[in-house]
Amino acid sequence: MDSRPVDQLVRLEAAPADSSQGASEDRASVGQALFGLDGEALAACMARAGEPAWRGRQLAEALYRQRISDVSAITTLPQALRQRLVGEGWQVGRPAITQVFQSQDGTERYLVRVGGADGAAQAGEPVWMPEGDDGEAGDGSDAEAAVKEYTRATICLSSQVGCAVNCHFCLTAKLGLQRNLTAGEIAGQVLEVFERQGVEVGRDRVNLVFMGMGEPFLNYANFMGAVRLLVREAGLSPQRMTVSTSGIVPGIEQFAAEPAELRPKLAISLNAPNDAIRGEIMPINHKWPIEAVMDAVRQVRLRPRERITFEYVLLGGVTDQPAHAAEVARLVRRTGLAAKVNLIAWNPGPGIAYATPRPEAVEAFRKTLADGGIPAYVRKPRGRDIYAACGQLKRTVEG
Ligand code: SF4
């Protein structure tokens, strides 16, 4: 593990990779943003401007498929209309990458600048993992041919700035909740990273995981708004997306009612074998204990080959004992769900007094689950040296 203190993190890059974005660090905070509106809203917007509604479709295509970040560059619109839109204060308004941190393992963590409620800049923190972290193993994702220099990549997304849930092992919790991200800000993180990495939708295999800063189900409308933009407007598959929740029961119930063509896969951040230990490390468990969470999860109608993922952060000496593994196997079997368990060795963070489990303990835990008939995978720690790994996201350098 790289144990450099936070203040020694190197600021590698201050400007966005795409020069067309260069003049617009503040593009999310000035004028009226088109980015974040869906095709229907863009059509209504055009109709109000006296234009035919199909201009809205052209705008959506430009914003979400061509990923154009400057209204003047939308050449499918007549020049006079572009000029008028700019004159009226319209801009694309996609949030911009302002800083990039690169890990020795190829992982990149970004600060994506979004406007703060008080006008101050705040940041979402998407993470690009060029080879994934094995979190998608065994959950029904199909395997596709390798393209580019990466065979498969994963982008981990924030849904809030900070988080209110207060899991005791998580660095993000130390921020508290600063604010919800909007649907456009969440989807914008994806398109920013796609631009930087030259991702071609429909060709490159990229998975999205809503597992970064924040609890997506405490920002449900914006989270699902982002999913709708990414699926309907940008053309991504919801089966390449996974949302992780700490167990917000009303959110899970709402999620279970989403149509299959829009619903991402579901992961539950379990982290403990029983309510007593879970309540100690995740206070949210006092509100929604394990059985209530499982009852809600059983309402999700899984697609063929789809599994529910249980994320399990192993805390050395606290949740990584052999008896815990046997109890988790029993618990998961009892749910009757098609499920798998992702094991994550706890990633250290400053000021958090837990220990990383020994590698032998992690392997023994995995084996106990597997022997008990529960598919179990160990997620590779990615980007620990840049505080990009699970539970480590926190704005460490101002955007
Ligand atoms: S683990 Fe997730 S839900 Fe818990 S405090 Fe951290 S960001 Fe919030």
Coordinates of C-alpha atoms and ligand atoms in Angstrom, one line a residue:
M1 CA 0.0 0.0 0.0
D2 CA 1.1 3.5 -0.8
S3 CA 0.9 5.4 2.5
R4 CA 1.6 8.9 1.2
P5 CA -0.4 11.5 3.2
V6 CA -3.2 13.2 1.5
D7 CA -1.4 16.5 1.1
Q8 CA 1.4 14.9 -0.9
L9 CA -1.0 13.8 -3.7
V10 CA 0.3 15.2 -6.9
R11 CA -1.9 17.5 -9.0
L12 CA -1.1 15.9 -12.4
E13 CA -3.3 17.9 -14.7
A14 CA -5.4 21.0 -14.2
A15 CA -7.0 21.4 -17.7
P16 CA -9.5 19.1 -19.3
A17 CA -8.1 16.9 -22.0
D18 CA -10.4 18.2 -24.7
S19 CA -9.4 21.7 -25.8
S20 CA -13.0 22.4 -26.8
Q21 CA -13.7 22.3 -23.0
G22 CA -10.9 24.5 -22.0
A23 CA -12.6 27.9 -21.9
S24 CA -15.4 26.6 -19.8
E25 CA -14.3 25.5 -16.4
D26 CA -17.4 27.3 -15.1
R27 CA -19.7 26.0 -17.8
A28 CA -21.9 24.4 -15.1
S29 CA -22.4 27.6 -13.3
V30 CA -23.1 30.2 -15.9
G31 CA -26.3 30.7 -18.0
Q32 CA -28.9 28.1 -18.7
A33 CA -27.6 24.5 -19.1
L34 CA -29.1 22.3 -21.8
F35 CA -27.2 19.2 -20.5
G36 CA -29.3 17.3 -18.1
L37 CA -32.6 17.9 -20.0
D38 CA -33.9 14.8 -21.8
G39 CA -35.1 14.6 -25.4
E40 CA -38.6 15.6 -24.4
A41 CA -37.6 18.6 -22.4
L42 CA -35.2 19.7 -25.1
A43 CA -38.1 19.4 -27.7
A44 CA -40.3 21.5 -25.4
C45 CA -37.5 24.0 -25.1
M46 CA -37.2 24.3 -28.8
A47 CA -41.0 24.5 -29.3
R48 CA -41.0 27.4 -26.8
A49 CA -38.4 29.1 -28.9
G50 CA -40.7 28.8 -32.0
E51 CA -38.6 25.9 -33.5
P52 CA -40.0 22.5 -34.6
A53 CA -39.9 19.9 -31.8
W54 CA -37.5 17.6 -33.8
R55 CA -34.8 20.2 -33.2
G56 CA -34.9 18.8 -29.6
R57 CA -33.9 15.4 -30.9
Q58 CA -31.0 17.0 -32.8
L59 CA -29.9 18.7 -29.6
A60 CA -30.1 15.5 -27.6
E61 CA -28.1 13.7 -30.2
A62 CA -25.4 16.4 -30.0
L63 CA -25.3 16.5 -26.3
Y64 CA -25.4 12.9 -25.4
R65 CA -24.2 10.9 -28.4
Q66 CA -21.8 13.3 -30.0
R67 CA -20.8 14.7 -26.6
I68 CA -20.5 18.2 -27.9
S69 CA -19.8 20.7 -25.1
D70 CA -20.3 24.0 -26.9
V71 CA -23.6 25.2 -28.4
S72 CA -21.7 26.9 -31.3
A73 CA -20.3 23.6 -32.3
I74 CA -23.6 21.8 -32.8
T75 CA -23.5 22.0 -36.6
T76 CA -26.8 20.0 -37.0
L77 CA -28.5 23.2 -35.9
P78 CA -28.6 26.2 -38.3
Q79 CA -26.0 28.8 -37.5
A80 CA -28.7 31.5 -36.8
L81 CA -30.3 29.2 -34.2
R82 CA -27.0 28.5 -32.5
Q83 CA -26.3 32.2 -32.3
R84 CA -29.7 32.9 -30.9
L85 CA -29.3 30.2 -28.3
V86 CA -25.9 31.5 -27.2
G87 CA -27.3 35.1 -27.2
E88 CA -30.1 34.0 -25.0
G89 CA -27.6 32.6 -22.5
W90 CA -28.0 28.9 -23.3
Q91 CA -25.0 26.7 -23.0
V92 CA -24.3 23.0 -22.9
G93 CA -23.3 23.2 -19.2
R94 CA -21.8 19.7 -18.9
P95 CA -19.7 19.6 -15.7
A96 CA -16.0 19.6 -16.4
I97 CA -13.0 17.5 -15.3
T98 CA -10.7 20.0 -13.5
Q99 CA -8.2 17.6 -11.9
V100 CA -6.9 14.2 -12.7
F101 CA -5.0 11.9 -10.3
Q102 CA -3.3 8.9 -11.8
S103 CA -2.5 5.7 -9.9
Q104 CA 0.5 3.4 -10.6
D105 CA -2.1 0.8 -11.5
G106 CA -3.7 2.8 -14.3
T107 CA -6.7 3.9 -12.3
E108 CA -7.6 7.6 -12.7
R109 CA -9.6 9.6 -10.2
Y110 CA -11.1 12.9 -11.4
L111 CA -12.5 16.0 -9.8
V112 CA -15.5 17.0 -11.8
R113 CA -16.5 20.5 -11.0
V114 CA -20.1 21.2 -10.2
G115 CA -21.6 24.4 -8.8
G116 CA -22.0 24.6 -5.0
A117 CA -25.3 25.6 -3.5
D118 CA -23.5 28.7 -2.1
G119 CA -21.8 29.4 -5.4
A120 CA -18.6 27.7 -4.3
A121 CA -17.1 25.0 -6.5
Q122 CA -17.7 21.4 -5.4
A123 CA -16.7 18.2 -7.0
G124 CA -18.0 14.8 -8.0
E125 CA -15.2 12.2 -8.0
P126 CA -15.6 9.6 -10.8
V127 CA -12.9 6.9 -11.0
W128 CA -11.8 5.1 -14.2
M129 CA -10.5 1.6 -13.7
P130 CA -9.2 0.4 -17.1
E131 CA -9.3 -3.3 -16.2
G132 CA -12.3 -3.1 -13.8
D133 CA -11.8 -4.6 -10.3
D134 CA -13.5 -8.0 -10.8
G135 CA -16.6 -6.6 -9.2
E136 CA -18.6 -7.6 -12.2
A137 CA -17.5 -11.3 -12.1
G138 CA -20.3 -13.8 -11.9
D139 CA -23.2 -11.3 -12.0
G140 CA -24.6 -12.1 -15.4
S141 CA -22.6 -9.4 -17.4
D142 CA -21.7 -10.9 -20.7
A143 CA -18.1 -11.0 -21.9
E144 CA -17.1 -9.1 -25.1
A145 CA -14.0 -9.0 -27.2
A146 CA -11.2 -6.8 -26.1
V147 CA -10.8 -3.4 -27.6
K148 CA -8.4 -0.6 -27.2
E149 CA -5.6 -1.1 -24.6
Y150 CA -8.2 -2.1 -22.0
T151 CA -10.3 -5.2 -22.2
R152 CA -13.0 -3.9 -20.0
A153 CA -13.2 -0.8 -17.9
T154 CA -15.3 0.4 -15.0
I155 CA -16.3 3.9 -14.1
C156 CA -17.2 4.4 -10.4
L157 CA -19.7 7.3 -10.0
S158 CA -20.6 9.7 -7.3
S159 CA -24.3 10.5 -6.7
Q160 CA -23.8 13.1 -4.0
V161 CA -21.0 15.4 -2.7
G162 CA -20.2 13.7 0.6
C163 CA -22.6 11.3 2.3
A164 CA -25.0 11.4 5.2
V165 CA -25.0 7.6 5.9
N166 CA -22.0 7.6 8.2
C167 CA -20.6 4.1 7.7
H168 CA -17.8 4.1 10.2
F169 CA -15.2 2.5 7.9
C170 CA -15.7 5.1 5.1
L171 CA -13.7 8.2 4.5
T172 CA -16.4 9.8 2.5
A173 CA -18.6 9.8 5.6
K174 CA -16.2 12.3 7.2
L175 CA -17.4 14.9 4.7
G176 CA -21.1 14.7 5.8
L177 CA -23.6 15.4 3.1
Q178 CA -22.7 18.5 1.2
R179 CA -25.3 18.3 -1.5
N180 CA -27.1 16.0 -4.0
L181 CA -25.8 15.9 -7.5
T182 CA -28.3 16.6 -10.2
A183 CA -29.2 14.0 -12.9
G184 CA -27.1 16.1 -15.4
E185 CA -24.1 16.2 -13.1
I186 CA -24.2 12.5 -12.5
A187 CA -24.6 11.7 -16.2
G188 CA -22.1 14.4 -17.0
Q189 CA -19.4 12.6 -15.1
V190 CA -19.8 9.6 -17.4
L191 CA -19.6 11.6 -20.6
E192 CA -16.6 13.6 -19.3
V193 CA -14.7 10.4 -18.6
F194 CA -15.8 8.9 -22.0
E195 CA -14.4 11.9 -23.8
R196 CA -11.1 11.7 -21.9
Q197 CA -10.8 8.0 -22.6
G198 CA -12.1 8.1 -26.1
V199 CA -14.8 5.6 -25.3
E200 CA -17.1 4.6 -28.2
V201 CA -20.6 3.6 -27.0
G202 CA -21.7 0.3 -28.6
R203 CA -18.1 -0.7 -29.2
D204 CA -16.2 -0.5 -26.0
R205 CA -17.1 -2.5 -22.9
V206 CA -17.5 -0.1 -20.0
N207 CA -19.4 -0.8 -16.8
L208 CA -20.8 1.9 -14.6
V209 CA -21.0 1.4 -10.9
F210 CA -22.9 3.9 -8.7
M211 CA -20.6 3.2 -5.8
G212 CA -18.6 6.4 -5.3
M213 CA -19.4 9.2 -3.0
G214 CA -22.9 9.3 -1.7
E215 CA -25.9 7.0 -1.2
P216 CA -27.8 6.9 -4.6
F217 CA -31.1 5.9 -2.9
L218 CA -31.0 9.1 -0.8
N219 CA -30.9 11.0 -4.1
Y220 CA -33.2 8.7 -5.9
A221 CA -34.9 11.0 -8.4
N222 CA -31.6 12.4 -9.7
F223 CA -29.9 9.0 -9.7
M224 CA -32.7 7.5 -11.8
G225 CA -32.8 10.7 -13.9
A226 CA -29.2 10.1 -14.7
V227 CA -29.8 6.5 -15.6
R228 CA -32.6 7.5 -17.9
L229 CA -30.3 10.1 -19.7
L230 CA -27.6 7.5 -20.0
V231 CA -29.9 4.7 -21.3
R232 CA -32.4 6.7 -23.5
E233 CA -30.2 9.5 -24.7
A234 CA -26.6 8.2 -24.6
G235 CA -27.5 4.7 -25.6
L236 CA -25.9 2.7 -22.7
S237 CA -27.3 -0.5 -21.4
P238 CA -28.7 -0.6 -17.8
Q239 CA -27.3 -4.1 -17.6
R240 CA -23.9 -2.6 -17.7
M241 CA -24.7 -0.5 -14.6
T242 CA -24.8 -1.5 -11.0
V243 CA -26.1 0.6 -8.1
S244 CA -25.0 0.0 -4.6
T245 CA -27.1 1.0 -1.6
S246 CA -26.3 0.8 2.1
G247 CA -29.9 -0.6 2.5
I248 CA -32.3 2.3 2.1
V249 CA -35.5 0.2 2.1
P250 CA -37.9 2.8 0.6
G251 CA -35.4 3.3 -2.2
I252 CA -35.0 -0.4 -2.9
E253 CA -38.8 -0.7 -3.1
Q254 CA -39.0 2.1 -5.6
F255 CA -36.1 0.6 -7.5
A256 CA -37.9 -2.7 -7.7
A257 CA -40.8 -1.1 -9.5
E258 CA -38.6 0.4 -12.3
P259 CA -39.1 -1.1 -15.8
A260 CA -36.5 -3.7 -16.7
E261 CA -35.3 -1.7 -19.7
L262 CA -34.2 1.0 -17.3
R263 CA -33.2 -0.8 -14.1
P264 CA -29.5 -1.2 -13.4
K265 CA -28.3 -4.2 -11.4
L266 CA -28.5 -4.0 -7.6
A267 CA -25.8 -4.4 -5.0
I268 CA -26.3 -4.2 -1.3
S269 CA -23.5 -3.0 0.9
L270 CA -23.9 -5.7 3.6
N271 CA -20.5 -5.7 5.3
A272 CA -21.4 -7.7 8.4
P273 CA -22.8 -11.2 9.2
N274 CA -25.6 -10.0 11.6
D275 CA -27.5 -7.0 12.9
A276 CA -25.3 -6.6 16.0
I277 CA -22.1 -6.1 14.1
R278 CA -23.7 -4.3 11.2
G279 CA -25.3 -1.8 13.6
E280 CA -21.9 -1.1 15.1
I281 CA -20.2 -0.2 11.8
M282 CA -23.3 1.0 9.9
P283 CA -25.7 3.0 12.1
I284 CA -28.3 2.9 9.2
N285 CA -28.8 -0.7 10.2
H286 CA -30.8 0.5 13.3
K287 CA -33.3 2.1 11.0
W288 CA -33.4 -0.7 8.4
P289 CA -32.1 -4.0 9.8
I290 CA -30.9 -6.8 7.5
E291 CA -34.2 -8.7 7.3
A292 CA -36.1 -5.5 6.2
V293 CA -33.5 -4.9 3.5
M294 CA -33.7 -8.5 2.3
D295 CA -37.6 -8.3 2.2
A296 CA -37.2 -5.2 -0.1
V297 CA -34.6 -6.8 -2.3
R298 CA -36.8 -9.8 -2.9
Q299 CA -39.2 -7.5 -4.7
V300 CA -36.7 -6.9 -7.5
R301 CA -37.6 -9.1 -10.5
L302 CA -34.2 -10.3 -11.7
R303 CA -33.4 -10.8 -15.4
P304 CA -32.2 -14.2 -16.6
R305 CA -28.7 -14.8 -15.2
E306 CA -28.8 -11.7 -13.1
R307 CA -27.7 -11.9 -9.5
I308 CA -28.0 -9.6 -6.6
T309 CA -24.5 -8.6 -5.4
F310 CA -23.7 -8.3 -1.7
E311 CA -20.7 -6.1 -1.1
Y312 CA -18.7 -7.1 2.0
V313 CA -15.9 -4.9 3.2
L314 CA -13.6 -7.0 5.4
L315 CA -12.4 -5.2 8.5
G316 CA -9.5 -6.9 10.0
G317 CA -10.5 -8.6 13.3
V318 CA -14.0 -7.1 13.1
T319 CA -15.8 -8.8 10.2
D320 CA -13.2 -11.2 8.7
Q321 CA -13.4 -14.1 11.1
P322 CA -14.2 -17.7 9.9
A323 CA -17.3 -17.7 12.0
H324 CA -18.5 -14.5 10.2
A325 CA -17.9 -16.2 6.8
A326 CA -20.1 -19.2 7.8
E327 CA -22.8 -16.8 9.1
V328 CA -22.7 -14.8 5.9
A329 CA -23.1 -18.0 3.8
R330 CA -26.1 -19.0 5.9
L331 CA -27.6 -15.5 5.7
V332 CA -27.3 -15.3 1.9
R333 CA -28.7 -18.8 1.5
R334 CA -31.6 -18.0 3.7
T335 CA -32.6 -15.0 1.5
G336 CA -33.3 -17.5 -1.4
L337 CA -32.0 -14.9 -3.8
A338 CA -29.8 -15.5 -6.8
A339 CA -26.8 -13.8 -5.3
K340 CA -23.1 -13.5 -5.1
V341 CA -20.7 -11.8 -2.7
N342 CA -18.0 -9.4 -3.5
L343 CA -15.3 -9.2 -0.9
I344 CA -13.3 -6.0 -0.5
A345 CA -10.3 -5.8 1.8
W346 CA -10.8 -2.6 3.7
N347 CA -8.8 0.3 2.3
P348 CA -7.2 2.5 4.9
G349 CA -8.1 6.1 5.3
P350 CA -6.7 8.8 7.6
G351 CA -8.4 9.0 10.9
I352 CA -10.2 5.7 10.6
A353 CA -9.2 3.1 13.2
Y354 CA -9.7 -0.2 11.4
A355 CA -7.2 -2.7 10.1
T356 CA -6.8 -4.1 6.6
P357 CA -7.4 -7.9 6.8
R358 CA -4.6 -10.3 6.2
P359 CA -4.6 -11.8 2.7
E360 CA -5.0 -15.3 4.1
A361 CA -8.1 -14.2 6.0
V362 CA -9.6 -12.8 2.8
E363 CA -9.0 -16.0 0.9
A364 CA -10.3 -18.2 3.8
F365 CA -13.4 -16.0 3.9
R366 CA -13.9 -16.4 0.1
K367 CA -13.4 -20.2 0.3
T368 CA -15.9 -20.6 3.2
L369 CA -18.5 -18.8 1.1
A370 CA -17.7 -20.8 -2.0
D371 CA -17.8 -24.1 -0.1
G372 CA -21.1 -23.0 1.3
G373 CA -22.5 -22.6 -2.3
I374 CA -22.2 -18.8 -2.5
P375 CA -20.3 -17.5 -5.5
A376 CA -17.7 -15.1 -4.0
Y377 CA -15.1 -12.9 -5.6
V378 CA -12.4 -10.7 -4.2
R379 CA -12.4 -7.2 -5.6
K380 CA -9.0 -5.9 -6.5
P381 CA -8.1 -2.7 -4.7
R382 CA -7.7 -0.1 -7.4
G383 CA -6.1 3.3 -7.0
R384 CA -5.3 3.1 -3.3
D385 CA -2.3 5.5 -3.9
I386 CA -4.7 8.2 -5.1
Y387 CA -7.5 7.6 -2.6
A388 CA -9.7 6.2 -5.4
A389 CA -10.4 2.8 -3.9
C390 CA -13.6 1.8 -2.2
G391 CA -14.6 3.9 0.7
Q392 CA -11.7 6.3 0.2
L393 CA -13.3 9.0 -2.0
K394 CA -13.2 12.4 -0.4
R395 CA -12.2 15.7 -1.9
T396 CA -8.6 15.7 -1.0
V397 CA -7.5 18.6 -3.2
E398 CA -9.8 21.5 -4.0
G399 CA -11.2 21.7 -7.5
Ligands
SF4_1 S1 -19.9 3.5 2.4 FE1 -21.3 4.6 0.9 S2 -23.2 4.9 2.1 FE2 -21.6 4.5 3.6 S3 -20.8 6.5 4.2 FE3 -19.5 5.8 2.6 S4 -20.4 6.7 0.7 FE4 -22.0 6.8 2.3

